[in-house]
GROMACS .gro file of C-alpha atoms in nm:
model
  246
    1MET     CA    1  -0.359   0.308   1.985
    2GLY     CA    2  -0.730   0.439   1.788
    3GLU     CA    3  -0.736   0.752   1.981
    4ARG     CA    4  -0.389   0.829   1.904
    5ILE     CA    5  -0.428   0.796   1.491
    6LYS     CA    6  -0.696   0.964   1.276
    7MET     CA    7  -0.745   0.801   0.901
    8ALA     CA    8  -0.907   0.807   0.696
    9ALA     CA    9  -0.927   0.551   0.296
   10GLN     CA   10  -1.107   0.566  -0.035
   11THR     CA   11  -1.133   0.354  -0.314
   12ASP     CA   12  -1.243   0.451  -0.688
   13ILE     CA   13  -1.257   0.297  -1.015
   14GLY     CA   14  -1.098   0.541  -1.198
   15CYS     CA   15  -1.200   0.695  -1.555
   16TYR     CA   16  -1.197   0.318  -1.743
   17ARG     CA   17  -1.137   0.080  -1.610
   18LYS     CA   18  -1.503  -0.185  -1.532
   19ASN     CA   19  -1.404  -0.342  -1.229
   20ASN     CA   20  -1.211  -0.163  -0.869
   21GLU     CA   21  -0.974  -0.383  -0.802
   22ASP     CA   22  -0.811  -0.147  -0.545
   23ARG     CA   23  -0.905  -0.326  -0.153
   24PHE     CA   24  -0.739  -0.200   0.116
   25ALA     CA   25  -0.795  -0.298   0.536
   26TYR     CA   26  -0.722  -0.194   0.872
   27ASP     CA   27  -0.771  -0.220   1.210
   28LEU     CA   28  -0.739   0.062   1.429
   29SER     CA   29  -0.673  -0.031   1.797
   30LEU     CA   30  -0.456  -0.289   1.717
   31GLY     CA   31  -0.216   0.026   1.471
   32ILE     CA   32  -0.236  -0.195   1.165
   33PHE     CA   33  -0.325  -0.055   0.794
   34ALA     CA   34  -0.277  -0.172   0.446
   35VAL     CA   35  -0.353  -0.184   0.039
   36SER     CA   36  -0.375  -0.399  -0.269
   37ASP     CA   37  -0.373  -0.424  -0.558
   38GLY     CA   38  -0.507  -0.650  -0.761
   39MET     CA   39  -0.430  -0.838  -1.113
   40GLY     CA   40  -0.536  -1.155  -1.295
   41GLY     CA   41  -0.756  -1.045  -1.518
   42CYS     CA   42  -1.125  -1.112  -1.483
   43ALA     CA   43  -1.224  -1.193  -1.074
   44GLY     CA   44  -0.916  -1.295  -1.050
   45GLY     CA   45  -0.703  -0.872  -0.908
   46GLU     CA   46  -1.007  -0.868  -0.666
   47VAL     CA   47  -1.040  -1.184  -0.540
   48ALA     CA   48  -0.568  -1.168  -0.443
   49SER     CA   49  -0.704  -0.831  -0.368
   50GLN     CA   50  -0.964  -0.881  -0.079
   51LEU     CA   51  -0.765  -1.156   0.056
   52ALA     CA   52  -0.405  -1.040   0.104
   53VAL     CA   53  -0.566  -0.788   0.307
   54GLU     CA   54  -0.735  -0.929   0.481
   55GLN     CA   55  -0.551  -1.199   0.525
   56LEU     CA   56  -0.313  -0.977   0.696
   57ILE     CA   57  -0.548  -0.868   0.911
   58VAL     CA   58  -0.615  -1.155   1.070
   59ALA     CA   59  -0.289  -1.283   1.187
   60TYR     CA   60  -0.124  -1.010   1.235
   61ARG     CA   61  -0.430  -1.009   1.521
   62LEU     CA   62  -0.298  -1.378   1.586
   63LEU     CA   63   0.002  -1.307   1.620
   64ARG     CA   64  -0.005  -0.973   1.807
   65ASN     CA   65  -0.256  -1.095   2.080
   66SER     CA   66  -0.085  -1.477   2.114
   67THR     CA   67  -0.127  -1.569   2.481
   68ILE     CA   68   0.124  -1.785   2.394
   69SER     CA   69   0.415  -1.555   2.233
   70PRO     CA   70   0.289  -1.230   2.169
   71LEU     CA   71   0.519  -1.062   1.814
   72GLY     CA   72   0.598  -0.778   1.828
   73ILE     CA   73   0.521  -0.553   1.542
   74SER     CA   74   0.810  -0.595   1.322
   75ASP     CA   75   0.842  -0.968   1.293
   76ALA     CA   76   0.365  -1.002   1.304
   77LEU     CA   77   0.378  -0.776   0.987
   78TYR     CA   78   0.683  -1.013   0.884
   79HIS     CA   79   0.539  -1.338   0.933
   80ALA     CA   80   0.114  -1.117   0.884
   81ILE     CA   81   0.290  -1.160   0.472
   82ILE     CA   82   0.443  -1.410   0.456
   83SER     CA   83   0.034  -1.588   0.584
   84ALA     CA   84  -0.135  -1.336   0.294
   85ASN     CA   85   0.123  -1.493   0.004
   86THR     CA   86   0.017  -1.825   0.113
   87ALA     CA   87  -0.320  -1.723   0.045
   88VAL     CA   88  -0.344  -1.568  -0.279
   89TYR     CA   89  -0.009  -1.833  -0.402
   90GLU     CA   90  -0.263  -2.187  -0.304
   91ARG     CA   91  -0.595  -1.988  -0.383
   92ALA     CA   92  -0.441  -2.001  -0.712
   93ARG     CA   93  -0.329  -2.328  -0.708
   94ARG     CA   94  -0.675  -2.452  -0.584
   95GLU     CA   95  -0.929  -2.228  -0.903
   96SER     CA   96  -0.735  -2.286  -1.203
   97SER     CA   97  -0.952  -1.985  -1.284
   98LEU     CA   98  -0.798  -1.808  -1.032
   99ALA     CA   99  -0.461  -1.952  -1.165
  100GLY     CA  100  -0.148  -1.595  -1.258
  101MET     CA  101  -0.364  -1.389  -1.010
  102GLY     CA  102  -0.120  -1.191  -0.742
  103ALA     CA  103  -0.147  -0.871  -0.611
  104THR     CA  104   0.019  -0.576  -0.438
  105LEU     CA  105   0.059  -0.526  -0.131
  106VAL     CA  106   0.173  -0.150   0.152
  107ALA     CA  107   0.120  -0.274   0.484
  108ILE     CA  108   0.218   0.002   0.826
  109ALA     CA  109   0.184  -0.092   1.165
  110VAL     CA  110   0.213   0.145   1.465
  111GLU     CA  111   0.256   0.143   1.802
  112GLY     CA  112   0.344   0.432   2.022
  113SER     CA  113   0.529   0.693   1.843
  114ALA     CA  114   0.693   0.336   1.657
  115ALA     CA  115   0.614   0.234   1.291
  116VAL     CA  116   0.704  -0.056   1.060
  117ILE     CA  117   0.624  -0.020   0.722
  118ALA     CA  118   0.598  -0.346   0.448
  119ASN     CA  119   0.543  -0.272   0.040
  120ILE     CA  120   0.584  -0.589  -0.148
  121GLY     CA  121   0.516  -0.469  -0.579
  122ASP     CA  122   0.482  -0.042  -0.692
  123SER     CA  123   0.217   0.069  -0.416
  124ARG     CA  124   0.383   0.319  -0.180
  125ALA     CA  125   0.374   0.425   0.185
  126TYR     CA  126   0.492   0.802   0.176
  127LEU     CA  127   0.554   0.980   0.497
  128LEU     CA  128   0.454   1.405   0.478
  129ARG     CA  129   0.588   1.553   0.729
  130GLU     CA  130   0.521   1.926   0.777
  131SER     CA  131   0.552   2.063   0.418
  132ALA     CA  132   0.754   1.757   0.285
  133SER     CA  133   0.633   1.470   0.136
  134THR     CA  134   0.916   1.189   0.120
  135GLN     CA  135   0.863   0.834  -0.012
  136ILE     CA  136   0.900   0.558   0.205
  137THR     CA  137   0.911   0.233   0.007
  138LEU     CA  138   1.112   0.161  -0.349
  139ASP     CA  139   0.913   0.081  -0.643
  140HIS     CA  140   0.943  -0.313  -0.660
  141SER     CA  141   0.833  -0.313  -1.137
  142PHE     CA  142   1.096  -0.311  -1.392
  143VAL     CA  143   1.106   0.103  -1.468
  144ALA     CA  144   1.221   0.171  -1.117
  145GLU     CA  145   1.439  -0.095  -0.993
  146GLN     CA  146   1.624   0.040  -1.376
  147VAL     CA  147   1.593   0.409  -1.238
  148ARG     CA  148   1.762   0.276  -0.991
  149ALA     CA  149   2.096   0.098  -1.213
  150GLY     CA  150   2.080   0.384  -1.342
  151THR     CA  151   2.084   0.266  -1.689
  152LEU     CA  152   1.724   0.416  -1.757
  153ARG     CA  153   1.624   0.843  -1.651
  154ALA     CA  154   1.330   0.897  -1.373
  155GLU     CA  155   1.230   1.106  -1.624
  156ASP     CA  156   1.175   0.854  -1.937
  157ALA     CA  157   1.045   0.595  -1.673
  158ALA     CA  158   0.724   0.791  -1.641
  159ASN     CA  159   0.628   0.766  -2.009
  160SER     CA  160   0.740   0.363  -2.025
  161LEU     CA  161   0.533   0.153  -2.228
  162LEU     CA  162   0.674  -0.099  -1.840
  163GLN     CA  163   0.561   0.076  -1.591
  164SER     CA  164   0.282  -0.109  -1.517
  165THR     CA  165   0.521  -0.390  -1.508
  166ILE     CA  166   0.604  -0.569  -1.181
  167THR     CA  167   0.889  -0.744  -0.959
  168ARG     CA  168   0.730  -0.850  -0.676
  169ALA     CA  169   0.401  -0.903  -0.582
  170ILE     CA  170   0.155  -1.125  -0.351
  171GLY     CA  171   0.111  -1.505  -0.484
  172ILE     CA  172   0.310  -1.532  -0.752
  173GLU     CA  173   0.572  -1.803  -0.575
  174ALA     CA  174   0.550  -1.969  -0.291
  175VAL     CA  175   0.804  -1.717  -0.128
  176VAL     CA  176   0.783  -1.356  -0.192
  177GLU     CA  177   1.055  -1.204   0.014
  178ALA     CA  178   0.899  -0.755   0.090
  179ASP     CA  179   1.117  -0.526   0.224
  180LEU     CA  180   1.078  -0.398   0.530
  181PHE     CA  181   1.142   0.023   0.730
  182ALA     CA  182   1.131   0.143   0.997
  183ALA     CA  183   1.041   0.543   1.131
  184GLN     CA  184   0.966   0.718   1.407
  185LEU     CA  185   0.626   0.906   1.447
  186GLU     CA  186   0.598   1.259   1.578
  187VAL     CA  187   0.305   1.452   1.633
  188GLY     CA  188   0.135   1.584   1.355
  189ASP     CA  189   0.275   1.342   1.082
  190ARG     CA  190   0.120   1.125   0.759
  191VAL     CA  191   0.162   0.827   0.627
  192LEU     CA  192  -0.048   0.768   0.304
  193LEU     CA  193  -0.119   0.450   0.167
  194THR     CA  194  -0.131   0.454  -0.201
  195SER     CA  195  -0.208   0.295  -0.494
  196ASP     CA  196   0.030   0.309  -0.764
  197GLY     CA  197  -0.315   0.488  -0.952
  198LEU     CA  198  -0.215   0.767  -0.752
  199THR     CA  199   0.033   0.806  -0.819
  200ARG     CA  200   0.107   0.746  -1.179
  201TYR     CA  201  -0.080   1.118  -1.227
  202VAL     CA  202  -0.005   1.315  -0.885
  203ARG     CA  203   0.319   1.394  -0.827
  204ASP     CA  204   0.474   1.389  -0.415
  205GLU     CA  205   0.555   1.790  -0.385
  206GLU     CA  206   0.130   1.729  -0.479
  207ILE     CA  207   0.044   1.460  -0.240
  208ALA     CA  208   0.261   1.698   0.036
  209ALA     CA  209   0.109   2.041  -0.066
  210ILE     CA  210  -0.302   1.885  -0.103
  211ALA     CA  211  -0.255   1.681   0.206
  212LYS     CA  212  -0.114   1.976   0.506
  213PRO     CA  213  -0.327   2.073   0.761
  214PRO     CA  214  -0.528   2.172   0.871
  215VAL     CA  215  -0.684   1.920   0.625
  216THR     CA  216  -0.867   1.646   0.720
  217PRO     CA  217  -0.764   1.307   0.635
  218GLU     CA  218  -1.109   1.265   0.498
  219ALA     CA  219  -1.092   1.610   0.225
  220ALA     CA  220  -0.680   1.435   0.152
  221CYS     CA  221  -0.797   1.132   0.031
  222ALA     CA  222  -1.108   1.291  -0.197
  223ALA     CA  223  -0.882   1.588  -0.369
  224LEU     CA  224  -0.571   1.335  -0.455
  225ILE     CA  225  -0.834   1.069  -0.610
  226GLU     CA  226  -1.024   1.356  -0.745
  227LEU     CA  227  -0.664   1.518  -0.915
  228ALA     CA  228  -0.564   1.171  -1.019
  229ARG     CA  229  -0.887   1.132  -1.212
  230SER     CA  230  -0.902   1.443  -1.336
  231ARG     CA  231  -0.555   1.404  -1.566
  232GLY     CA  232  -0.714   1.026  -1.690
  233GLY     CA  233  -0.747   0.854  -1.362
  234ALA     CA  234  -0.649   0.516  -1.636
  235ASP     CA  235  -0.645   0.293  -1.301
  236ASN     CA  236  -0.805   0.241  -0.963
  237VAL     CA  237  -0.703   0.518  -0.690
  238THR     CA  238  -0.701   0.409  -0.356
  239CYS     CA  239  -0.603   0.615  -0.085
  240LEU     CA  240  -0.589   0.543   0.268
  241LEU     CA  241  -0.450   0.846   0.520
  242LEU     CA  242  -0.334   0.843   0.905
  243LEU     CA  243  -0.304   1.187   1.128
  244TRP     CA  244  -0.079   1.055   1.425
  245GLU     CA  245  -0.159   1.297   1.714
  246GLY     CA  246   0.072   1.168   1.905
   0.00000   0.00000   0.00000
């Protein structure tokens, strides 16, 4: 799998935060990649995001490599997310200092040209094909749901004080529902996983322009993060970019 995918991932603390609550993790050989944005104050956000991505990768690896009944990428990703949620939820229950911690999560599992993308919260996945950028995931946030319901204009959502209010997160409840999306990759496709520290400052069309060939995944991640920082960068910023080479 790894020989068909080129990838890069970078995370940045941003311009104002004192700590970085974003995390990413991946297993290139298995084709599983994830980005998480933690919340919970003090150490809680960092613990939640780190535990979320680590447990996701560990669980996915076990489910895919089972010698008894290995799961396909969709089922394995679904159950790995359940495992990640349980890990964060139970850790918060055991340690009072971490009570209320949680995290967003966006992940992609790839096998051949087939991909499954999952998300919880407002970290996003984009499909970059030729010169176009398409958001695959749907934000689980108050303002995004109001926009989809037609009760808030998209232009007003960008300036809303409730932008950070998410409606689903890893670890907050014993059970969480993830959205799953299927995609068929074509040679040259790129998939970007990113925290909202990027998407608050950089428009979809700018993502497409900055990350298009022949720019390497490493250079694209660096340029996207720098643009977010140049526009204020109030939050942590994480980019994980895959290039599918077929």
